[in-house]
Short mmCIF file of C-alpha atoms in Angstrom, two decimals:
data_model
loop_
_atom_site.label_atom_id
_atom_site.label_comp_id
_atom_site.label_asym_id
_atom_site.label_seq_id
_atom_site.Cartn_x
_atom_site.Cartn_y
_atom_site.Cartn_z
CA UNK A 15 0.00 0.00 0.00
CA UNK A 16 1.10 3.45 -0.35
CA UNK A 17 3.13 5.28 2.05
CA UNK A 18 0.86 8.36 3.49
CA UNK A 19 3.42 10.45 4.47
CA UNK A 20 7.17 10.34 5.03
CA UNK A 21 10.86 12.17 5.58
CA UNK A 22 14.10 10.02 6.41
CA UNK A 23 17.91 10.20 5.93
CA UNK A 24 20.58 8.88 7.44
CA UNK A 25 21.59 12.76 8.23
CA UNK A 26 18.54 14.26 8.74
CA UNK A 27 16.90 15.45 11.81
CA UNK A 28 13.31 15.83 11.81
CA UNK A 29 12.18 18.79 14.15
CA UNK A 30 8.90 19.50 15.63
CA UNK A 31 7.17 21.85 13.01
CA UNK A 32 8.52 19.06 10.12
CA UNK A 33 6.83 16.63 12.27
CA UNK A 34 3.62 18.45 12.77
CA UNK A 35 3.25 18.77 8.95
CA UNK A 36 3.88 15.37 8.18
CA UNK A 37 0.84 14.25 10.70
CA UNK A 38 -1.26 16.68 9.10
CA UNK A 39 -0.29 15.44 6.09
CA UNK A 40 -1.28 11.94 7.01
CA UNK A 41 -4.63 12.94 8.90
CA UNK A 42 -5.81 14.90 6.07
CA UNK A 43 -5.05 12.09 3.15
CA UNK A 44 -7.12 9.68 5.81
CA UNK A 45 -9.88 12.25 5.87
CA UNK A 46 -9.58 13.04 9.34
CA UNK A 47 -12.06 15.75 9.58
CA UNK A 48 -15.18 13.40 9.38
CA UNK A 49 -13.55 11.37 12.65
CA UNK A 50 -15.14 11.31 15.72
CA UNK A 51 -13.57 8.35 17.73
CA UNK A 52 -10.03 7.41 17.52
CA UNK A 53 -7.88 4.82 19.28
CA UNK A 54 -3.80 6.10 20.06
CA UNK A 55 -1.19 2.82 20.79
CA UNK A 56 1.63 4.24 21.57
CA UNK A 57 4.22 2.23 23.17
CA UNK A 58 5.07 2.96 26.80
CA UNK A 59 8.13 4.71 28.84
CA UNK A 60 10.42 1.54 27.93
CA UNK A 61 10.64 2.85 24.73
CA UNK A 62 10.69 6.36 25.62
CA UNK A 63 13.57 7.50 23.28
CA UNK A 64 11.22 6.28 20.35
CA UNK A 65 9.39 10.35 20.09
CA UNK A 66 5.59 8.15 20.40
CA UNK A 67 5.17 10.17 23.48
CA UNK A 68 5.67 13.81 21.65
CA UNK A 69 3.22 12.22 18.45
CA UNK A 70 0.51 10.62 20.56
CA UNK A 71 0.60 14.33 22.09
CA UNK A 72 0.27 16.20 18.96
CA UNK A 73 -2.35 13.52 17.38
CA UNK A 74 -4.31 14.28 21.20
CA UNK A 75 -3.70 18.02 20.49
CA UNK A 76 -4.85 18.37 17.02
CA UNK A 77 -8.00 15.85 17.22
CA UNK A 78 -9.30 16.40 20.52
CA UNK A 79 -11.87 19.02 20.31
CA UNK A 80 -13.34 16.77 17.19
CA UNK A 81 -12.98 13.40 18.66
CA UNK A 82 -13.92 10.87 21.27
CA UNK A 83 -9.52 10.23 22.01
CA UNK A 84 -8.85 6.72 23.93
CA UNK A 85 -4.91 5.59 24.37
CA UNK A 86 -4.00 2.61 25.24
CA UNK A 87 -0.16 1.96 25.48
CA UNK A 88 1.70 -1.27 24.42
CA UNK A 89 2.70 -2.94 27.09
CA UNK A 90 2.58 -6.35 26.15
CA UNK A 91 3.70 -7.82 29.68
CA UNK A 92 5.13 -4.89 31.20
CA UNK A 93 3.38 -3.03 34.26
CA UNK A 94 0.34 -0.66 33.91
CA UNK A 95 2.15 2.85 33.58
CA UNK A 96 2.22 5.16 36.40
CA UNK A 97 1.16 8.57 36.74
CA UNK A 98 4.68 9.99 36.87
CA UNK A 99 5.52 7.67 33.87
CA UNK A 100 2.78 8.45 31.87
CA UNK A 101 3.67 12.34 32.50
CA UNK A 102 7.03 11.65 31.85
CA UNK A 103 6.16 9.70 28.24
CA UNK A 104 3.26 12.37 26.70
CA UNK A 105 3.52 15.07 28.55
CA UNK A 106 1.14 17.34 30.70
CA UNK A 107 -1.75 17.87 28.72
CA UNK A 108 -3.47 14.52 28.15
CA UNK A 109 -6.11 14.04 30.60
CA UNK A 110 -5.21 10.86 32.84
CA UNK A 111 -9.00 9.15 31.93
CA UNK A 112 -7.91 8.99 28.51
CA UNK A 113 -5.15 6.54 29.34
CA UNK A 114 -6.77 3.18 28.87
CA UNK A 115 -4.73 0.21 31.00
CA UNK A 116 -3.99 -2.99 28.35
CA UNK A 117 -4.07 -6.37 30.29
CA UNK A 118 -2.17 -9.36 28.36
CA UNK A 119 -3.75 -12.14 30.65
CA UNK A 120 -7.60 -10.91 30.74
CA UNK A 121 -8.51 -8.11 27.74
CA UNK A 122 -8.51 -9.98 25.05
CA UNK A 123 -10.64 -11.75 22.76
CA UNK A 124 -9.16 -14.16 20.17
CA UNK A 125 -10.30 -13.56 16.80
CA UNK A 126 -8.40 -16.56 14.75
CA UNK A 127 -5.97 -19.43 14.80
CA UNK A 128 -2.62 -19.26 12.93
CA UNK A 129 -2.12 -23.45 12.12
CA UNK A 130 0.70 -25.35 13.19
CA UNK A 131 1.33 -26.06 9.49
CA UNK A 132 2.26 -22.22 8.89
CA UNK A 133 4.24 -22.13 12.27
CA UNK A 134 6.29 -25.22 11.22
CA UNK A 135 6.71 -24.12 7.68
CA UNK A 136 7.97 -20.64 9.09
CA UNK A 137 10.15 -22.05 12.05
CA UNK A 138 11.71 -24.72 9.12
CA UNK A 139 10.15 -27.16 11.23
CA UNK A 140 11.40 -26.38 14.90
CA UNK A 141 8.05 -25.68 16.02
CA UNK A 142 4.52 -26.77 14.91
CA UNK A 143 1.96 -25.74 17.78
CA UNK A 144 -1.01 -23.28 16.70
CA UNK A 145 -1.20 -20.12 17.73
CA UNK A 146 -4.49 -18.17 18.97
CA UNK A 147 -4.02 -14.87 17.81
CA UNK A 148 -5.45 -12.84 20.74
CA UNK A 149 -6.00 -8.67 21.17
CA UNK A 150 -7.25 -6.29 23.73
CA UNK A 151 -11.08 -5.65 22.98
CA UNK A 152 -10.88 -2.44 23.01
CA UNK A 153 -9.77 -2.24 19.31
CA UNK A 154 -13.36 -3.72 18.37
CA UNK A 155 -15.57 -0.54 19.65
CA UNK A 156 -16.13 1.01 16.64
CA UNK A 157 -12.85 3.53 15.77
CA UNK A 158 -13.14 5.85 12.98
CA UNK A 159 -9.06 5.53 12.96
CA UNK A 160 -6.39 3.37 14.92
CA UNK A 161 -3.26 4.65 15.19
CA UNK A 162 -0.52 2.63 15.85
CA UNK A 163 2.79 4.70 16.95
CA UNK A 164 6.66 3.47 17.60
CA UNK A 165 9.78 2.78 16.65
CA UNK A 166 11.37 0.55 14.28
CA UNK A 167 14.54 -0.71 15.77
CA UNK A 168 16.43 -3.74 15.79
CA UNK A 169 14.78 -6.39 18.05
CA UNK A 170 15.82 -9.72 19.41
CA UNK A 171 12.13 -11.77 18.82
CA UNK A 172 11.01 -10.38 15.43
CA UNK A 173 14.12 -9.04 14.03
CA UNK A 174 12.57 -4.90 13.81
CA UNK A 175 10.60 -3.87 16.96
CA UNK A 176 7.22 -2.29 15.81
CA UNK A 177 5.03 -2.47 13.15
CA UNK A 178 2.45 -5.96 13.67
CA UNK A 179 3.91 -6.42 16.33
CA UNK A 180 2.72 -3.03 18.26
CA UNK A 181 -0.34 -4.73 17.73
CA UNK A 182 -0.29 -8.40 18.48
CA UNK A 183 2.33 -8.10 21.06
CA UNK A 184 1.83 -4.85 22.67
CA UNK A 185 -2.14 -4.96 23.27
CA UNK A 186 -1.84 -8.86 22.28
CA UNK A 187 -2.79 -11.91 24.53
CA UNK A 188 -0.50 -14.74 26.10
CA UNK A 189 -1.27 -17.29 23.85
CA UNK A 190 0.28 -15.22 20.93
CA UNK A 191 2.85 -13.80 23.68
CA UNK A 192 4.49 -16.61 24.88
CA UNK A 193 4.53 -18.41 21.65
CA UNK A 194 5.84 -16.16 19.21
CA UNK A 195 8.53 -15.09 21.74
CA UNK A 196 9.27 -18.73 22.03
CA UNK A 197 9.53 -18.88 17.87
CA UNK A 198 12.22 -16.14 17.48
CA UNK A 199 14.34 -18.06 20.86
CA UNK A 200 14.04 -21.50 19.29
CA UNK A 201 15.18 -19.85 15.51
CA UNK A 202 18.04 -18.28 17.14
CA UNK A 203 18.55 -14.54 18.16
CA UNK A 204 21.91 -14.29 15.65
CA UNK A 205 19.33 -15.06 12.92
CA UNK A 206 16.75 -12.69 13.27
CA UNK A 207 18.30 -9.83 14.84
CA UNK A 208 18.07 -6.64 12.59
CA UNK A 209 15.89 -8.24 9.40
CA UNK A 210 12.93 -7.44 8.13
CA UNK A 211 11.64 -10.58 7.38
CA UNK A 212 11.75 -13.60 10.10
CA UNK A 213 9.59 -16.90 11.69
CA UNK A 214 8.17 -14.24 13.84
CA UNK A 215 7.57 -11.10 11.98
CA UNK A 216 5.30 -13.70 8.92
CA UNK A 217 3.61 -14.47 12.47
CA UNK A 218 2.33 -10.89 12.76
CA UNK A 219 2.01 -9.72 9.77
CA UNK A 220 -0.13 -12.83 8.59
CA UNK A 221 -2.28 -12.33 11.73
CA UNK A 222 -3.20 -8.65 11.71
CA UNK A 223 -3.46 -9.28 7.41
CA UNK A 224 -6.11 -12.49 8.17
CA UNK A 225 -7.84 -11.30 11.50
CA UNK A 226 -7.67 -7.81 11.80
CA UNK A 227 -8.00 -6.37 8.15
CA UNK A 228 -11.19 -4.33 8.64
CA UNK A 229 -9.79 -2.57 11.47
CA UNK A 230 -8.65 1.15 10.09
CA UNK A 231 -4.94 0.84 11.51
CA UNK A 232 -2.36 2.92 10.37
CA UNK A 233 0.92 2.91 11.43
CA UNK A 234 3.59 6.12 12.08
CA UNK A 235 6.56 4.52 12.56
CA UNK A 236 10.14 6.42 13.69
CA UNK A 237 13.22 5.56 13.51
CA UNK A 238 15.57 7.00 15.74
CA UNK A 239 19.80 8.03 15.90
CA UNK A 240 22.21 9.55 18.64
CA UNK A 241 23.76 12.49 17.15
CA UNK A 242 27.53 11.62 17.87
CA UNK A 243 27.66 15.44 18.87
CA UNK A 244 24.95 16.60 21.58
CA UNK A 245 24.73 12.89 22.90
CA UNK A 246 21.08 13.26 22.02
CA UNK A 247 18.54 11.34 20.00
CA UNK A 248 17.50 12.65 16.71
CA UNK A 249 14.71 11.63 14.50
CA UNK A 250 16.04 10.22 10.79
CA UNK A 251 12.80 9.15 9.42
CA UNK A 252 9.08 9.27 9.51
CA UNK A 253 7.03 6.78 8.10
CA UNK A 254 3.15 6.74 7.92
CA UNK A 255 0.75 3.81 6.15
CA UNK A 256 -1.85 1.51 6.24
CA UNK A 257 0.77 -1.63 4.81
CA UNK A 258 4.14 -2.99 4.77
CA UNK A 259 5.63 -0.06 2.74
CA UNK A 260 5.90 2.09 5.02
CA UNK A 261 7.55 -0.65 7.63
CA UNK A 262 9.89 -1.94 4.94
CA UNK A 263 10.98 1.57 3.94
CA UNK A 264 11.48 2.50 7.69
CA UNK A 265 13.64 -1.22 8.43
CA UNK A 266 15.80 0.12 5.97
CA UNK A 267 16.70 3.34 7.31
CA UNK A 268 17.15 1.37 10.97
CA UNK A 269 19.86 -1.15 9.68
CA UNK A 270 21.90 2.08 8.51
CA UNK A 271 21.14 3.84 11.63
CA UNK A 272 20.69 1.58 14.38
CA UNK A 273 23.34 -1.05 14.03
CA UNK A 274 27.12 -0.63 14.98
CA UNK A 275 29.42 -3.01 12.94
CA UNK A 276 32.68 -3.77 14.91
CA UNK A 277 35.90 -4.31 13.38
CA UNK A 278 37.00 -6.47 16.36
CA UNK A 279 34.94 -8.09 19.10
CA UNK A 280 35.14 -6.41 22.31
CA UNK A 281 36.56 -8.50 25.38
CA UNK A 282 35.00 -5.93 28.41
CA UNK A 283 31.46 -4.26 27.97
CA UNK A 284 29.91 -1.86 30.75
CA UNK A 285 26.13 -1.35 30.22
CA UNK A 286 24.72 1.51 32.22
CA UNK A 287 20.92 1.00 33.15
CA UNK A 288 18.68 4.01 33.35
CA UNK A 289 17.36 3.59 36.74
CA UNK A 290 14.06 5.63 35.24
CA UNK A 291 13.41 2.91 33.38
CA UNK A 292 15.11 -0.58 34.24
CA UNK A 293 13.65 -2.06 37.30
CA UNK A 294 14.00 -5.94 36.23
CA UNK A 295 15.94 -7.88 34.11
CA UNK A 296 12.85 -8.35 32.19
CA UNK A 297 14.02 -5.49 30.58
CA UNK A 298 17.51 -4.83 31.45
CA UNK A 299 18.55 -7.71 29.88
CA UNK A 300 18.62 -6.14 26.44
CA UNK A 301 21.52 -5.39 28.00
CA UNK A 302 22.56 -8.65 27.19
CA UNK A 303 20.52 -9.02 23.97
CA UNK A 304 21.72 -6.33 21.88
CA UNK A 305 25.64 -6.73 22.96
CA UNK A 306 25.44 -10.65 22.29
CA UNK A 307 27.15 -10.79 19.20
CA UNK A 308 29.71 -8.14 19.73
CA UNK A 309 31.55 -10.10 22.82
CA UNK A 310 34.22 -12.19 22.28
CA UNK A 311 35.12 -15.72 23.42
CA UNK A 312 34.90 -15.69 27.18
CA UNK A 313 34.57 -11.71 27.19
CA UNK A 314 32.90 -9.70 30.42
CA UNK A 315 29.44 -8.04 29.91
CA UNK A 316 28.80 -5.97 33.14
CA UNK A 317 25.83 -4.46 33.76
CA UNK A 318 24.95 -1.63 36.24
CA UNK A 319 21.45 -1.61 37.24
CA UNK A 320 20.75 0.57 40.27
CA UNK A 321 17.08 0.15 40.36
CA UNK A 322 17.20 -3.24 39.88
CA UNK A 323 14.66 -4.75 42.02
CA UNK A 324 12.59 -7.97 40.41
CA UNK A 325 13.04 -10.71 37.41
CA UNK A 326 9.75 -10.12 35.39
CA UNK A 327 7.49 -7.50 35.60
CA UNK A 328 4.63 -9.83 36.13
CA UNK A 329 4.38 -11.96 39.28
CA UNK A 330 4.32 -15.42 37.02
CA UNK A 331 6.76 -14.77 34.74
CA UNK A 332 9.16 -13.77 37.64
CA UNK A 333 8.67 -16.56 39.18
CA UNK A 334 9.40 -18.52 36.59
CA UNK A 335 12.81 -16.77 36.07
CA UNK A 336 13.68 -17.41 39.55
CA UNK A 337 13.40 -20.96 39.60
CA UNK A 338 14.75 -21.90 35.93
CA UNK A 339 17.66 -18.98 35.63
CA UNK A 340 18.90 -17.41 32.75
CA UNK A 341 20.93 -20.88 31.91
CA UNK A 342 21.28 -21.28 27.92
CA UNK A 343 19.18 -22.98 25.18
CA UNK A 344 19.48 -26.48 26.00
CA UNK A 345 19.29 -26.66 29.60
CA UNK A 346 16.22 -24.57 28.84
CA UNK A 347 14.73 -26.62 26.36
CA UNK A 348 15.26 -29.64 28.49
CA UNK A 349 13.12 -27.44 31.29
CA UNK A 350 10.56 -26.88 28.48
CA UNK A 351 10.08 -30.24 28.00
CA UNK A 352 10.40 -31.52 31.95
CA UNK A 353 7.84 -28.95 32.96
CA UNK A 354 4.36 -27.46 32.61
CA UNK A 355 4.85 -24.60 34.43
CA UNK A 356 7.56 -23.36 32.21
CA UNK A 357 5.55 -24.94 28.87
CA UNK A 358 2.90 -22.53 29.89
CA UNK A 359 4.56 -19.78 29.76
CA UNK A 360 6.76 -20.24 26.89
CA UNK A 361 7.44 -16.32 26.80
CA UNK A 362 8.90 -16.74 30.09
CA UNK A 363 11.42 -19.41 28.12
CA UNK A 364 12.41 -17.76 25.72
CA UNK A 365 13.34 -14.35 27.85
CA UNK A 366 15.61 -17.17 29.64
CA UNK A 367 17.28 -17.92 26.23
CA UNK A 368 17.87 -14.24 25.52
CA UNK A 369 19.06 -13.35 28.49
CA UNK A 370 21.76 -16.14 28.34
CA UNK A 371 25.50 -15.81 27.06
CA UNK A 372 25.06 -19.41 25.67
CA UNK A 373 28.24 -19.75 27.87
CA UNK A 374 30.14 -17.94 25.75
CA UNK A 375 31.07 -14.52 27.60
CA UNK A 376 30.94 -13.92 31.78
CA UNK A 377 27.49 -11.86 32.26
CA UNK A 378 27.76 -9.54 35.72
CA UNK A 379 24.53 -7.58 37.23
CA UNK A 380 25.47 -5.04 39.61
CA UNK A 381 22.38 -4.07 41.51
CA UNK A 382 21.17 -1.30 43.95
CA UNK A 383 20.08 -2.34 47.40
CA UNK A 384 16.70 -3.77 46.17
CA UNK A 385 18.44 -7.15 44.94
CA UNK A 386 20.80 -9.58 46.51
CA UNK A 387 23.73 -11.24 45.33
CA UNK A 388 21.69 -14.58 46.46
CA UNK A 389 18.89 -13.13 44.00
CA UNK A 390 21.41 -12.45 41.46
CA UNK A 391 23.64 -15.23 41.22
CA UNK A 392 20.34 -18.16 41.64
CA UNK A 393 19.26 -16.69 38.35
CA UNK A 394 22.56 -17.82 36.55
CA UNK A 395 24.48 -14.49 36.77
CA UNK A 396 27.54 -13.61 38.43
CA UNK A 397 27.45 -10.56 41.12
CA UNK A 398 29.11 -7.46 41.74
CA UNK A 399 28.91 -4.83 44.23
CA UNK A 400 27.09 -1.55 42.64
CA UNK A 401 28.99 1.15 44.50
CA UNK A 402 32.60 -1.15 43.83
CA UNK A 403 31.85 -1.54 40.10
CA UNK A 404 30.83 2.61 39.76
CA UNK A 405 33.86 3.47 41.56
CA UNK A 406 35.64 1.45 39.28
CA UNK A 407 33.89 2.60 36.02
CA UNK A 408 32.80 6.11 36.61
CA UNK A 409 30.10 6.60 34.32
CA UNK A 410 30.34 10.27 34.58
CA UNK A 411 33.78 10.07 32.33
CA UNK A 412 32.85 7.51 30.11
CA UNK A 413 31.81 8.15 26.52
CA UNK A 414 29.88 5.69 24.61
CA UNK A 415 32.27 3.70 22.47
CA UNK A 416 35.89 2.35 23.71
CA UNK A 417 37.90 3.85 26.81
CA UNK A 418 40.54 3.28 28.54
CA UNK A 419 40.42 2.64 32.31
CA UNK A 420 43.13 2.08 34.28
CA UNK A 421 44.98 0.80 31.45
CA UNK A 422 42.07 -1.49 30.52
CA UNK A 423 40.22 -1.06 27.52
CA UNK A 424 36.78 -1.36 27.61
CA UNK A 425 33.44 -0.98 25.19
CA UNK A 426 31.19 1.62 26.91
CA UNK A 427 27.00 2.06 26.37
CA UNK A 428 25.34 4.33 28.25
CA UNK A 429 21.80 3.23 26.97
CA UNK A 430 20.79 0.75 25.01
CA UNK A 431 17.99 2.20 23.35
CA UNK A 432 20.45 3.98 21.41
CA UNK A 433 23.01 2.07 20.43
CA UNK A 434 22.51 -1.74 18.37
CA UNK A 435 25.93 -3.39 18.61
CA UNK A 436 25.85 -6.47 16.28
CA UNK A 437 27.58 -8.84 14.10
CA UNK A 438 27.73 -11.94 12.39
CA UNK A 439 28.37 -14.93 14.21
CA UNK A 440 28.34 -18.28 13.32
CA UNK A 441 27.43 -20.63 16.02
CA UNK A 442 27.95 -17.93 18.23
CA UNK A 443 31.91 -17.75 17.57
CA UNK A 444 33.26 -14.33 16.07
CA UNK A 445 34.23 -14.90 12.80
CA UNK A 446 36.40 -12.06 10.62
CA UNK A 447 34.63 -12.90 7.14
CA UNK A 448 31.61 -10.98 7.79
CA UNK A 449 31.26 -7.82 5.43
CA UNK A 450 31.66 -4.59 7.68
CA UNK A 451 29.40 -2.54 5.79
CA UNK A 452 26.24 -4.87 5.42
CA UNK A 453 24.36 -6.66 8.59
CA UNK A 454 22.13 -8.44 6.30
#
């Protein structure tokens, strides 16, 4: 389908006004005027540095005083948003009873079946369970327009974050969850990383195309850059549409932008965790994630994570975690197959194969005072004292990149929403034939 509105380049930073008119531009070729109830998904403060809070408040801005205005961030399994969050994310002027809460476990209604046939066929036979495709109700009371808002970034599951998936993820059940989570973990992370086309993402895009193609979604998709410079995120491209276009055009744009292709692998990385947003390893492990194939052979990942406090964000799912441990694909499998609990909750799994070095590389948590080093090293980690570590590797004089610390050279990210670090591996063992200037 054709793209509704759009601006990118590697160079270019979109500002505000640019921004505005390239909304407009997609409200009025969607006939906006004649709307009179609209549904916002943004995504929520995890992805903060993706500019959906700023859009979702100029779409509330420019549409509220003709429009019935619901919003219902993406959290998939991630906690309801708090007040403070949801300030933080769109700002002051959004009215707090226009925030609508999404609940994975209880929301949803399922509205088809995606065969085992497809699933094995897509998974080159790994996997071959159906899968109930499953979404919040909410998107069936009668919208005039759905907008679906994000970033498209490299992402460990379905290769790009957003899109479908902002959809059958983010206000999605656990059925569709667990399962397609468990696809892109059993296909292997090195595999899917980065592309725009994987198990997971024909998943998606073949339920929302089947199930969900009377519902008036269109997408604005970012995609988003540090400026080397300020230290500060920059906007490179807009994308708006009703199909893949506008997706496909955008995953392009990300794989120049978003992707860091090192020359060597790096044998020390130091991940700082924004304590604003990290509170588990649910999500601080893309710590671990999106440095994976950038360590070397039995290479140090430490990770500083002040606010650290639980496992998952949701009471099963953390549970889960404790018990089984971040371990590696096989011993995980063999859980999978041992036990129900963990077959149930095959999202749960495959976090516990992401979050794993494979054995490969040493992975370190350094928490605040809300987890133990008991906590810590039961999960499969090893454990370092917070204050030690900082002391150690001021963050306040590191730059993101390489630096040298007491004569020891070490790879630096200060967040890692805005820096990808990736390349190709091969049984997850650096090899030096890769091409440097292609991921793909």
């Amino acid at each position: 389908m054709t793209i509704l509105a759009a601006q990118s380049g590697v160079n270019v930073k979109i500002s505000d006004t640019e921004l505005l008119a390239l909304i407009q531009q997609t409200l009025d070729k969607l006939g906006a005027q004649k709307f009179k109830k609209i549904l916002l998904i943004p995504p929520d403060l995890t992805r903060g540095n993706s500019y959906a809070g700023p859009i979702t408040a100029m779409l509330y801005k420019k549409l509220c005083s003709q429009c019935h205005i619901d919003i219902i961030p993406a959290l998939g399994t991630h906690a309801p948003m708090t007040e403070h969050e949801l300030r933080v994310m769109f700002g002051p002027d959004i009215p707090l009873n226009v925030f609508k809460v999404h609940n994975w476990r209880e929301d949803v209604v399922e509205v088809g079946t995606v065969s085992g046939r497809l699933i094995s066929e897509w998974s080159d036979g790994r996997l071959d369970y159906d899968v109930k495709v499953q979404v919040n109700k909410i998107l069936f009371e009668d919208y005039d327009a759905i907008f679906s808002v994000g970033q498209v970034v490299p992402h460990e599951v379905v290769g790009m974050a957003n899109y479908t998936k902002n959809i059958l993820v983010g206000v999605g059940g656990s059925d569709i969850i667990n399962k397609s989570h468990f696809i892109g973990a059993s296909c292997n992370m090195e595999k899917i990383m980065g592309r725009a086309d994987t198990p997971v993402r024909r998943l998606f895009n073949y339920g929302v195309k089947e199930f969900l193609g009377d519902l008036p979604i269109t997408y604005m998709l970012t995609v988003m850059a540090r400026n080397n410079d300020s230290g500060k995120m920059e906007m490179r491209g807009f994308f708006a549409g009703q199909g893949e276009d506008a997706y496909l055009e955008a995953v392009k744009l990300s794989q120049q932008t978003n992707l860091v292709l090192m020359d060597e692998p790096a044998d020390k990385v130091v991940v700082f965790l924004d304590p604003e947003e990290f509170k588990s390893t649910w999500l601080g492990n893309k710590a671990v994630y999106r440095t994976r194939m950038m360590i070397a052979d039995d290479g140090d990942l430490i990770i500083l994570a002040p606010a650290l406090k639980e496992f998952g964000e949701d009471k099963t799912n953390d549970a889960v975690i404790r018990k089984y441990g971040y371990k590696g694909t096989p011993t995980t499998l063999k859980a999978v197959r041992e036990n129900a609990d963990l077959r149930e909750n095959l999202g749960a799994a495959a976090h516990l194969i992401h979050g794993s070095s494979e054995g490969r590389f040493k992975i370190t948590y350094c928490p605040g005072p809300n987890m133990s080093r008991a906590e810590i090293e039961n999960a499969g980690f090893a454990y370092a004292d917070y204050e030690e570590t900082m002391r150690k590797y001021n963050v306040a004089n590191l730059k993101d990149g390489y630096n040298m610390v007491n004569g020891e050279k070490i790879f630096y990210i200060s967040t890692i929403f805005s820096v990808q670090t990736s390349n190709k591996l091969k049984k997850f063992k650096w090899t030096q034939t890769r091409n440097k200037k292609t991921f793909i």
